[in-house]
CSV table of C-alpha atoms and ligand atoms in Angstrom, one decimal:
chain,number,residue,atom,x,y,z
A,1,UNK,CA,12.5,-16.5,-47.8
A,2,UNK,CA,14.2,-19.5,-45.7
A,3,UNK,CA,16.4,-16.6,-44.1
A,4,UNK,CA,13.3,-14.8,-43.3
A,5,UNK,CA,11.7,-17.5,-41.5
A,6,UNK,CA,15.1,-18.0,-39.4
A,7,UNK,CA,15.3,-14.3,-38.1
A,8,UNK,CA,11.3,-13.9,-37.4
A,9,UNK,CA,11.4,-17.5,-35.5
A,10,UNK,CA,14.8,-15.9,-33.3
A,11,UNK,CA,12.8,-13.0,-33.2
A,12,UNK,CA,9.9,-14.5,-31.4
A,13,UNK,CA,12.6,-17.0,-29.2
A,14,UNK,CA,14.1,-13.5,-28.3
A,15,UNK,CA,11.3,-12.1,-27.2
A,16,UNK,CA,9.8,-15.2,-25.5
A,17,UNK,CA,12.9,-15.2,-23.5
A,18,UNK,CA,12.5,-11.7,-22.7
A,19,UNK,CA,9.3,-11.8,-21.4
A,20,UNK,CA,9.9,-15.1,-19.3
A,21,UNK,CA,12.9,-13.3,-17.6
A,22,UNK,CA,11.3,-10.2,-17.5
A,23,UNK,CA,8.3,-11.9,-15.0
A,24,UNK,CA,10.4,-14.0,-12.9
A,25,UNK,CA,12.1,-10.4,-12.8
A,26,UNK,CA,9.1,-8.6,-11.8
A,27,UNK,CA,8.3,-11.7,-9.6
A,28,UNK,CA,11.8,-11.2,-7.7
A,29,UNK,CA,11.5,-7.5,-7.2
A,30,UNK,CA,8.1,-7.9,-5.6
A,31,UNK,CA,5.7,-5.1,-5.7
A,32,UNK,CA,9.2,-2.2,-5.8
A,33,UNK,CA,8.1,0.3,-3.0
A,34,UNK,CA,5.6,-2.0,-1.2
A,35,UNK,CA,7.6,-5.0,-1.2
A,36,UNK,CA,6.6,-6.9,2.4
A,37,UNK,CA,10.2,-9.4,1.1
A,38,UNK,CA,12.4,-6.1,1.8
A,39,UNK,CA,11.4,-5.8,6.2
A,40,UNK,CA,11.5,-1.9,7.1
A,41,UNK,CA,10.6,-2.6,11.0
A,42,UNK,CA,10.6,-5.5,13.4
A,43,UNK,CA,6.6,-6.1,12.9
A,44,UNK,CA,7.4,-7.2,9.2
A,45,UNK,CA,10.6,-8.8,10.0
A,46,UNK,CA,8.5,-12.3,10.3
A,47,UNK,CA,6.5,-11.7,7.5
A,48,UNK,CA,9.1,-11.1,5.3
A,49,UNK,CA,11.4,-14.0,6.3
A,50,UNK,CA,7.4,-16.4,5.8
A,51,UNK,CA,7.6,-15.1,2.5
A,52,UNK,CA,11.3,-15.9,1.9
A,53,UNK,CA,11.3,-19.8,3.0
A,54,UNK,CA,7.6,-20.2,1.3
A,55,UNK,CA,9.4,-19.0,-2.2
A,56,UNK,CA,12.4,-21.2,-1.7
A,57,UNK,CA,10.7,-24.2,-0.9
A,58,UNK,CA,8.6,-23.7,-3.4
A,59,UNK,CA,11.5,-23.3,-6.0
A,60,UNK,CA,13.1,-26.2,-4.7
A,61,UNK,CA,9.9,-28.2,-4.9
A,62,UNK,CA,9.4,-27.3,-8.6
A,63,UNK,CA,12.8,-27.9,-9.7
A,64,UNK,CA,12.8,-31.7,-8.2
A,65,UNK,CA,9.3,-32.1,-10.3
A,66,UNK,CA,10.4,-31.2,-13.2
A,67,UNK,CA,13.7,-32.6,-13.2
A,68,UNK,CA,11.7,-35.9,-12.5
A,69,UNK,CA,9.4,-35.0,-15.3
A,70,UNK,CA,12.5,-34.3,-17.4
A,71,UNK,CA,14.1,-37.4,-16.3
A,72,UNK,CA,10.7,-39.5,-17.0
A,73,UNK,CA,10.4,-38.2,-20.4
A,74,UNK,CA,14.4,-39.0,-21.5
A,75,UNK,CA,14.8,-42.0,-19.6
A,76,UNK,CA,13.1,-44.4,-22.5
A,77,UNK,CA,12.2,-44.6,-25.5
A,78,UNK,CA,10.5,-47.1,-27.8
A,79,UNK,CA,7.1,-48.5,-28.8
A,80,UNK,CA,4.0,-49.1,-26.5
A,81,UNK,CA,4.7,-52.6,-27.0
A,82,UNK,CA,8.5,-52.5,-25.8
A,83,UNK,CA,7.3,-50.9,-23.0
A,84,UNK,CA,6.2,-52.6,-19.5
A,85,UNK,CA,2.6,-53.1,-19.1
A,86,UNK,CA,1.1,-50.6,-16.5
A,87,UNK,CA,-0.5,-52.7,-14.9
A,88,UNK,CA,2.3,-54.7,-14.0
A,89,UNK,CA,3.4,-53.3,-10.4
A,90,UNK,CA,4.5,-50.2,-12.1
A,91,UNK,CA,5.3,-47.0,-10.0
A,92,UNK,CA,2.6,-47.3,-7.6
A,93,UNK,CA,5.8,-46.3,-4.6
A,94,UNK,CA,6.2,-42.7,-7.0
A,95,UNK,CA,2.3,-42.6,-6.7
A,96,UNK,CA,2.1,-43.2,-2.9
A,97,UNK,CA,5.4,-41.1,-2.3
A,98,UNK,CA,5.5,-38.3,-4.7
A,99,UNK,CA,1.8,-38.1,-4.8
A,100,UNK,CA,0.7,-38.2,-1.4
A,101,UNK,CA,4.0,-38.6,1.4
A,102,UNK,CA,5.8,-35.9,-0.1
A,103,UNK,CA,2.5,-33.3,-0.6
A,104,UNK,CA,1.6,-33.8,3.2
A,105,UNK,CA,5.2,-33.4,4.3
A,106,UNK,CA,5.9,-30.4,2.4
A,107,UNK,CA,1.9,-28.9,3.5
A,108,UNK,CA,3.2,-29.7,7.1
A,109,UNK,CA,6.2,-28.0,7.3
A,110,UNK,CA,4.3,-25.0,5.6
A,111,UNK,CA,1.9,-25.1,8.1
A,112,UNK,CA,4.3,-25.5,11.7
A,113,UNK,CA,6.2,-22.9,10.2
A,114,UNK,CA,3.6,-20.6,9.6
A,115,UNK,CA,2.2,-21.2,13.4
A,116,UNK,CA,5.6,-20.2,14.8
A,117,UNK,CA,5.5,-17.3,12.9
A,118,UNK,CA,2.3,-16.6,14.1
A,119,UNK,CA,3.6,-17.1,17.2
A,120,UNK,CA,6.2,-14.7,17.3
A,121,UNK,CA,4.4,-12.1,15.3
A,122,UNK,CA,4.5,-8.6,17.8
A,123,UNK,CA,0.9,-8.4,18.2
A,124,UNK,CA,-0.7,-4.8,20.0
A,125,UNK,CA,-3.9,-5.7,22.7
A,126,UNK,CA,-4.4,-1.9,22.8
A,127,UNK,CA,-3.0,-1.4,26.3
A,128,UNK,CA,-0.4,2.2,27.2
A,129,UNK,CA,-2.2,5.1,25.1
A,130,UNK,CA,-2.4,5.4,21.4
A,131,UNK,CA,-0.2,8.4,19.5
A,132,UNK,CA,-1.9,8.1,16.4
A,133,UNK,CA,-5.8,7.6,15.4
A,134,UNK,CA,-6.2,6.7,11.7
A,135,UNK,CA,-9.7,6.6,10.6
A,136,UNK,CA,-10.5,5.0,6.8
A,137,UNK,CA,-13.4,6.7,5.3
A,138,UNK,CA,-14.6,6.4,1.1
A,139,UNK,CA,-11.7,6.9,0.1
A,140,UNK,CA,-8.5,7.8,2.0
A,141,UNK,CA,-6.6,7.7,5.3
A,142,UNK,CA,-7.1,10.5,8.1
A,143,UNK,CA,-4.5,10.8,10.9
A,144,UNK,CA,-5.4,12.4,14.4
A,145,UNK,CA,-2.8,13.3,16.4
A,146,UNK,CA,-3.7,14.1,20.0
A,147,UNK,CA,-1.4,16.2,22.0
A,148,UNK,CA,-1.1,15.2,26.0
A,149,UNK,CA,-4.6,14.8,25.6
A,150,UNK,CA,-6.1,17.8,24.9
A,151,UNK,CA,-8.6,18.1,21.9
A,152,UNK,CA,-7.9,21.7,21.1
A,153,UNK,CA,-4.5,20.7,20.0
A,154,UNK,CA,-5.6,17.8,18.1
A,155,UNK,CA,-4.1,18.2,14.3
A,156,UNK,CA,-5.1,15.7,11.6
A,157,UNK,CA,-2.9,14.6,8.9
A,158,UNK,CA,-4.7,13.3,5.3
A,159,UNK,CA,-3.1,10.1,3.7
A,160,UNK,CA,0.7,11.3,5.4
A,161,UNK,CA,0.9,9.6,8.5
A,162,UNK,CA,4.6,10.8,9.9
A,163,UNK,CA,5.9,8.7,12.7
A,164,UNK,CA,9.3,9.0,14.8
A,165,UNK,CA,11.9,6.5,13.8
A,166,UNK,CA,13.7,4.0,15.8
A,167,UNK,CA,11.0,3.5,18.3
A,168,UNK,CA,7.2,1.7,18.6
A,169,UNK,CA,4.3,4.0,17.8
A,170,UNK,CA,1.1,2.8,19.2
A,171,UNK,CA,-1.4,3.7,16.5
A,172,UNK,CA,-5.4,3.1,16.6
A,173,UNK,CA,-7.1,1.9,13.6
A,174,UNK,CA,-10.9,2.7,13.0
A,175,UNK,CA,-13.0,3.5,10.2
A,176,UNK,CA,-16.0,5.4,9.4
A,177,UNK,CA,-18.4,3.7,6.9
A,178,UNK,CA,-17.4,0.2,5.1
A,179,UNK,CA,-14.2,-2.1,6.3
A,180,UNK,CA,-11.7,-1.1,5.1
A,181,UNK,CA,-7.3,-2.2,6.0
A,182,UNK,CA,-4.6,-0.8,7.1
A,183,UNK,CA,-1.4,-2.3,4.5
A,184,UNK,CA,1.5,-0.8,4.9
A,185,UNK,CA,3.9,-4.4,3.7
A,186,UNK,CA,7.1,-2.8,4.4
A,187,UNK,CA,6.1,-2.2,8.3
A,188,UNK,CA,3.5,-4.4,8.8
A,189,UNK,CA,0.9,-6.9,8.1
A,190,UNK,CA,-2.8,-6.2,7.0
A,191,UNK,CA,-5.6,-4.9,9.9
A,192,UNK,CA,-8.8,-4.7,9.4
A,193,UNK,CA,-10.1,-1.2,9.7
A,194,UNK,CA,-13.9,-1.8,11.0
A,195,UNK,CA,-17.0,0.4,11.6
A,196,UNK,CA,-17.5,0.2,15.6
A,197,UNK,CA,-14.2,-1.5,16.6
A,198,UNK,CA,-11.0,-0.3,16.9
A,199,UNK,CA,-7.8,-2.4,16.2
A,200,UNK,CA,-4.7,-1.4,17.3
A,201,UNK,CA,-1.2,-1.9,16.1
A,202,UNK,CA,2.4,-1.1,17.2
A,203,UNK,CA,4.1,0.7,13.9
A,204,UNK,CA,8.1,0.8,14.2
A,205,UNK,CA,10.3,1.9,11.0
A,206,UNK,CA,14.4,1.3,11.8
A,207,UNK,CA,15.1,3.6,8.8
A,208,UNK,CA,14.4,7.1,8.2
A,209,UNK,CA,12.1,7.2,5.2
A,210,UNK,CA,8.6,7.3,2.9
A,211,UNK,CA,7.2,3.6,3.1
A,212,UNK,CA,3.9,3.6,1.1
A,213,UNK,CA,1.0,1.5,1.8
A,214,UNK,CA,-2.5,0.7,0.4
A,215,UNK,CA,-5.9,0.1,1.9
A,216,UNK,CA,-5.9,-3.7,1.5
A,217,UNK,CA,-9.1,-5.1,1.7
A,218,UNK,CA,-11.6,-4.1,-1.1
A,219,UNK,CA,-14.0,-1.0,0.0
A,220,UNK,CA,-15.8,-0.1,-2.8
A,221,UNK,CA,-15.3,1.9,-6.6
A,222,UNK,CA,-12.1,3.5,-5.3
A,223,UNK,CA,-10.6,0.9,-3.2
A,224,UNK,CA,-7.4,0.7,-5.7
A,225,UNK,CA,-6.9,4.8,-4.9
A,226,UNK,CA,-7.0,4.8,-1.2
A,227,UNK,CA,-3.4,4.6,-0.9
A,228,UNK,CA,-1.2,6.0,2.3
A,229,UNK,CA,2.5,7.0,3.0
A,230,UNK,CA,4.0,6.5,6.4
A,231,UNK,CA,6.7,9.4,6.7
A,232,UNK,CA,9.4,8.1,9.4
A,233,UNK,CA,11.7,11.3,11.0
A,234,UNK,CA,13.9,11.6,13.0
A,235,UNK,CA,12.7,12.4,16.8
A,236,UNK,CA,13.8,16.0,16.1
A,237,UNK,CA,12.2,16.5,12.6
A,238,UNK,CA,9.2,14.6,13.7
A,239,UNK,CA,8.8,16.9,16.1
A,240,UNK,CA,9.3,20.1,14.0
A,241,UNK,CA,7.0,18.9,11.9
A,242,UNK,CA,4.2,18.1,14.8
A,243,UNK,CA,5.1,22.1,15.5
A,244,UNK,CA,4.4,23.0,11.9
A,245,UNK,CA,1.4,21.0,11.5
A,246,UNK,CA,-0.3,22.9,14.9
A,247,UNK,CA,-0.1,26.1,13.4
A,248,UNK,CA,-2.8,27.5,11.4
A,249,UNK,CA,-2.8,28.7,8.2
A,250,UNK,CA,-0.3,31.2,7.4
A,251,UNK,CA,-2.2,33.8,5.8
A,252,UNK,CA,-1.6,34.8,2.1
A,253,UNK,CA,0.6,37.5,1.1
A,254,UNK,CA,0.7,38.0,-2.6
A,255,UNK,CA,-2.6,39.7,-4.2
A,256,UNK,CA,-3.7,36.8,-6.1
A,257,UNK,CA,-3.6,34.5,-3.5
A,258,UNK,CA,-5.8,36.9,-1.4
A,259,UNK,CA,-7.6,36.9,-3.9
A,260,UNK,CA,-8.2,32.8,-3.8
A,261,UNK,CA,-9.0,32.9,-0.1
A,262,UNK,CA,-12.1,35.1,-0.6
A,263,UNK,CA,-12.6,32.8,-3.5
A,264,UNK,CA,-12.4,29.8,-1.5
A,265,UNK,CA,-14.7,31.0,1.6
A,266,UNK,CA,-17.4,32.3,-0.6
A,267,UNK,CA,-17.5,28.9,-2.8
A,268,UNK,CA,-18.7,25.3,-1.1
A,269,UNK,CA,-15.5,24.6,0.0
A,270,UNK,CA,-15.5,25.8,3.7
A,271,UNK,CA,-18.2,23.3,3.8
A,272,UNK,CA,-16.8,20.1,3.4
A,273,UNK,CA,-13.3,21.4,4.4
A,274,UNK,CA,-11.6,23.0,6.7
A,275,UNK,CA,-8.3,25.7,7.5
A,276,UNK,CA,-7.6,26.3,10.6
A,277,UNK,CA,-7.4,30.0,11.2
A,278,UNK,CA,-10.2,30.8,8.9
A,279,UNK,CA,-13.7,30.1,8.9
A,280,UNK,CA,-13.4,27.1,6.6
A,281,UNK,CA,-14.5,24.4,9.4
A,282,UNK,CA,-16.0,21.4,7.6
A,283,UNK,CA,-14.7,17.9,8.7
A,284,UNK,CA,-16.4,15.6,5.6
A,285,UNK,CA,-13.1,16.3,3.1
A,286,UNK,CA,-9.3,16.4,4.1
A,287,UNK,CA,-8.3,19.1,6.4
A,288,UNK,CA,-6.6,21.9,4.2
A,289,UNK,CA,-4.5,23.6,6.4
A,290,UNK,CA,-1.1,22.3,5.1
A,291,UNK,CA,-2.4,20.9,1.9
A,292,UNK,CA,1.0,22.2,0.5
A,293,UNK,CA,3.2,20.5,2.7
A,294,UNK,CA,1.6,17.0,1.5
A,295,UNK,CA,3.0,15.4,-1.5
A,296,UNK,CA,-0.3,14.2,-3.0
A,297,UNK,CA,-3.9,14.4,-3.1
A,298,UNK,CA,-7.2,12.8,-3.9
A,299,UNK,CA,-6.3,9.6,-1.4
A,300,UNK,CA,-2.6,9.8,-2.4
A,301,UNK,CA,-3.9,8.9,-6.4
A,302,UNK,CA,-2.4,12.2,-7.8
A,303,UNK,CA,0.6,14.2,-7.2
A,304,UNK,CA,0.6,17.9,-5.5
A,305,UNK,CA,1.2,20.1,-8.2
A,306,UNK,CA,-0.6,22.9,-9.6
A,307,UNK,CA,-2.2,21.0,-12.6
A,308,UNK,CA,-3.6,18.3,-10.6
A,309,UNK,CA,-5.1,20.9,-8.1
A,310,UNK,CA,-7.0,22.7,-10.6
A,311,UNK,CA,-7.9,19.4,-12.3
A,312,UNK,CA,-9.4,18.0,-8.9
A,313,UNK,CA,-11.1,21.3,-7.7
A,314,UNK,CA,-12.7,20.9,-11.8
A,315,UNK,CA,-13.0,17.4,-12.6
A,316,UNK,CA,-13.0,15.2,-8.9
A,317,UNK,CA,-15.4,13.2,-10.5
A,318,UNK,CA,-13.4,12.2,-13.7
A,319,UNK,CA,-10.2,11.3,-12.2
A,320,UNK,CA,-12.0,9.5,-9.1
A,321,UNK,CA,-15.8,8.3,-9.9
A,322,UNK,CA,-18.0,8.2,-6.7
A,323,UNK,CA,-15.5,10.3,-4.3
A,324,UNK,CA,-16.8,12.9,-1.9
A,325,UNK,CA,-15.9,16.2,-4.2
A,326,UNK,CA,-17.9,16.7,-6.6
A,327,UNK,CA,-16.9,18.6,-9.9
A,328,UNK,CA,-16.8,22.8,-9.0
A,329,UNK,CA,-17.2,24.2,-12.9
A,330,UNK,CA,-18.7,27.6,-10.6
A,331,UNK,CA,-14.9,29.7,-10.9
A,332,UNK,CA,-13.9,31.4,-13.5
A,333,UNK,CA,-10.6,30.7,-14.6
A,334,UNK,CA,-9.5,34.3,-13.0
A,335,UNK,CA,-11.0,32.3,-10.3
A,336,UNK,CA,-9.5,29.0,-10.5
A,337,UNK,CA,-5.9,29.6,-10.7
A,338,UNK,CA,-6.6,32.0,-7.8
A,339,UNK,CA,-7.9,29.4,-5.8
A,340,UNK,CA,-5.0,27.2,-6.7
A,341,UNK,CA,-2.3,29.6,-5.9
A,342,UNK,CA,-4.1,30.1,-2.5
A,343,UNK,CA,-4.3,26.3,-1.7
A,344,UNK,CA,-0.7,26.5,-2.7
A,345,UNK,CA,0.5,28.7,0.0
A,346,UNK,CA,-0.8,26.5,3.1
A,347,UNK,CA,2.5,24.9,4.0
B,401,LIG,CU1,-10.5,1.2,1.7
B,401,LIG,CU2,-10.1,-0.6,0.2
């Protein structure tokens, strides 16, 4: 029985310890992909280092509390009556120092260093001309790339926004119904994405690589799926990818395929969506022309695979309430998995 007792009480010490390491843990690592402690690019280099002094002040200031508190509750013991009346000139300097002196001091610092942060922080007024033009709409990231100016060689990029490495990008920020923010915390700090003003920001990776970012600022039921992956290439493969992206749709080969291209023109889809090369010219839903090149869909909330494409075309509506596409139960399933193999060909 006694022994019982012993091994559920180390039992629940173990796992109290686990769980308490386990946080601070979590705490340490951040947020893994879309960690703003771990700096990608010189925009979140100040950020990152703000976040680093406010954590180690703040675990300096803790551990000189408590080993006071420690200290105050080991330093004496006895009765209330052996003890020195409070009233009696008793710690009013701790009161005025480590209640109000040290509070203000600590605040202060916070504060100056926060301003000179500020100060430093790379901010973009708009001028030389922008690369990139994300718009935010209900619910996910559109990218237009403009080519020496010229509209007809304009190609949009859904949630993937692929930017050269090594060097600033000027990118324009927009939106198209609510406010919504542009978050990407290894590269840079939130902007506000508003209706009827643009915001601008200079975007600079130093690493080749995927860094993942999230709208930031609430914008309605599927603000937590309005997610974003900045792609950063080198100059050469950025460019070969620009070159892809231009093309139109390769056209399908293999029968069923075919097949899922008449599907596709005949249904809603064309309406809401388009590929270039085909007839499919709608501009409410993601462009579709290289839908297989990109590594997720639905506002980067699912992964690309053939699963989640038939379950999105059937069943928007269940695995994002209150987004654009609605549920298509119309196809067959002859139909469907025709459909998907042809959305599967547009690399
Ligand atoms: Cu868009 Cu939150």
């Amino acid at each position: 029985m006694k022994q019982n007792r012993l091994h559920s009480s180390k039992r629940r010490t173990g796992r109290a310890i686990t769980i308490v390491v386990g946080s601070c843990g979590s705490i340490l690592v951040g947020c893994g992909p879309q960690n703003f402690m771990a700096a990608g690019g010189p925009a979140a280099q100040p950020i990152a280092w703000l976040g680093w002094f406010v954590l180690i002040a703040f675990i300096v200031a803790t551990a000189i509390t408590w080993g006071l508190l420690l200290w105050a509750a080991l330093r004496r013991r006895g009765t209330y009556e052996t003890h020195a009346s409070i009233d009696d000139d008793g710690g009013e300097g701790w009161i005025l120092i480590g209640g109000f002196l040290a509070p203000v001091a600590v605040l202060t610092m916070f504060f100056v260093v926060t301003l000179h942060i500020l100060h430093r922080y790379p901010m973009d007024e708009g001028q030389g001309s922008p690369e990139i033009h994300v718009v935010a709409r209900q619910w996910w990231f559109n990218a237009h790339y403009r080519v020496d100016g010229r509209p007809d060689l304009e190609v949009t990029s859904p949630t993937e926004i692929h930017i050269p490495v090594g060097r600033p990008v000027q990118l324009d920020l927009a939106s198209d119904d609510v406010i919504h923010s542009f978050w990407v915390p290894k590269l840079h700090g939130k902007v506000d994405m508003m209706p009827g003003f643009t915001n601008h920001v200079r975007l600079q990776a130093d690493h080749p690589g995927t860094y993942e970012g999230q709208c930031g600022e609430y914008c309605g039921e599927q603000h937590a799926h309005m997610r974003l992956f900045i792609v950063a290439q080198t100059p050469a493969e950025y460019v070969r990818w620009l070159d892809a992206q231009r093309a139109p749709a390769a056209g399908p080969l293999d029968p069923e395929a075919k097949h899922g291209a008449e599907v596709f023109q005949a249904a809603a889809c064309p309406m809401c969506h388009t590929v270039r090369g085909t007839a499919a010219l709608g501009s409410i839903g993601p462009d579709l022309t290289h839908v297989a090149s990109r590594r997720t869909i639905a506002g980067g909330s699912i992964r690309n695979d053939m699963a989640n494409l038939a379950g999105w075309v059937t069943h928007a509506q269940t695995l994002k309430p209150g987004a654009q596409m609605p549920n298509i139960t119309q196809f067959s399933g002859e139909e469907l998995r025709a459909v998907v193999a042809y959305l599967q060909t547009l690399h």
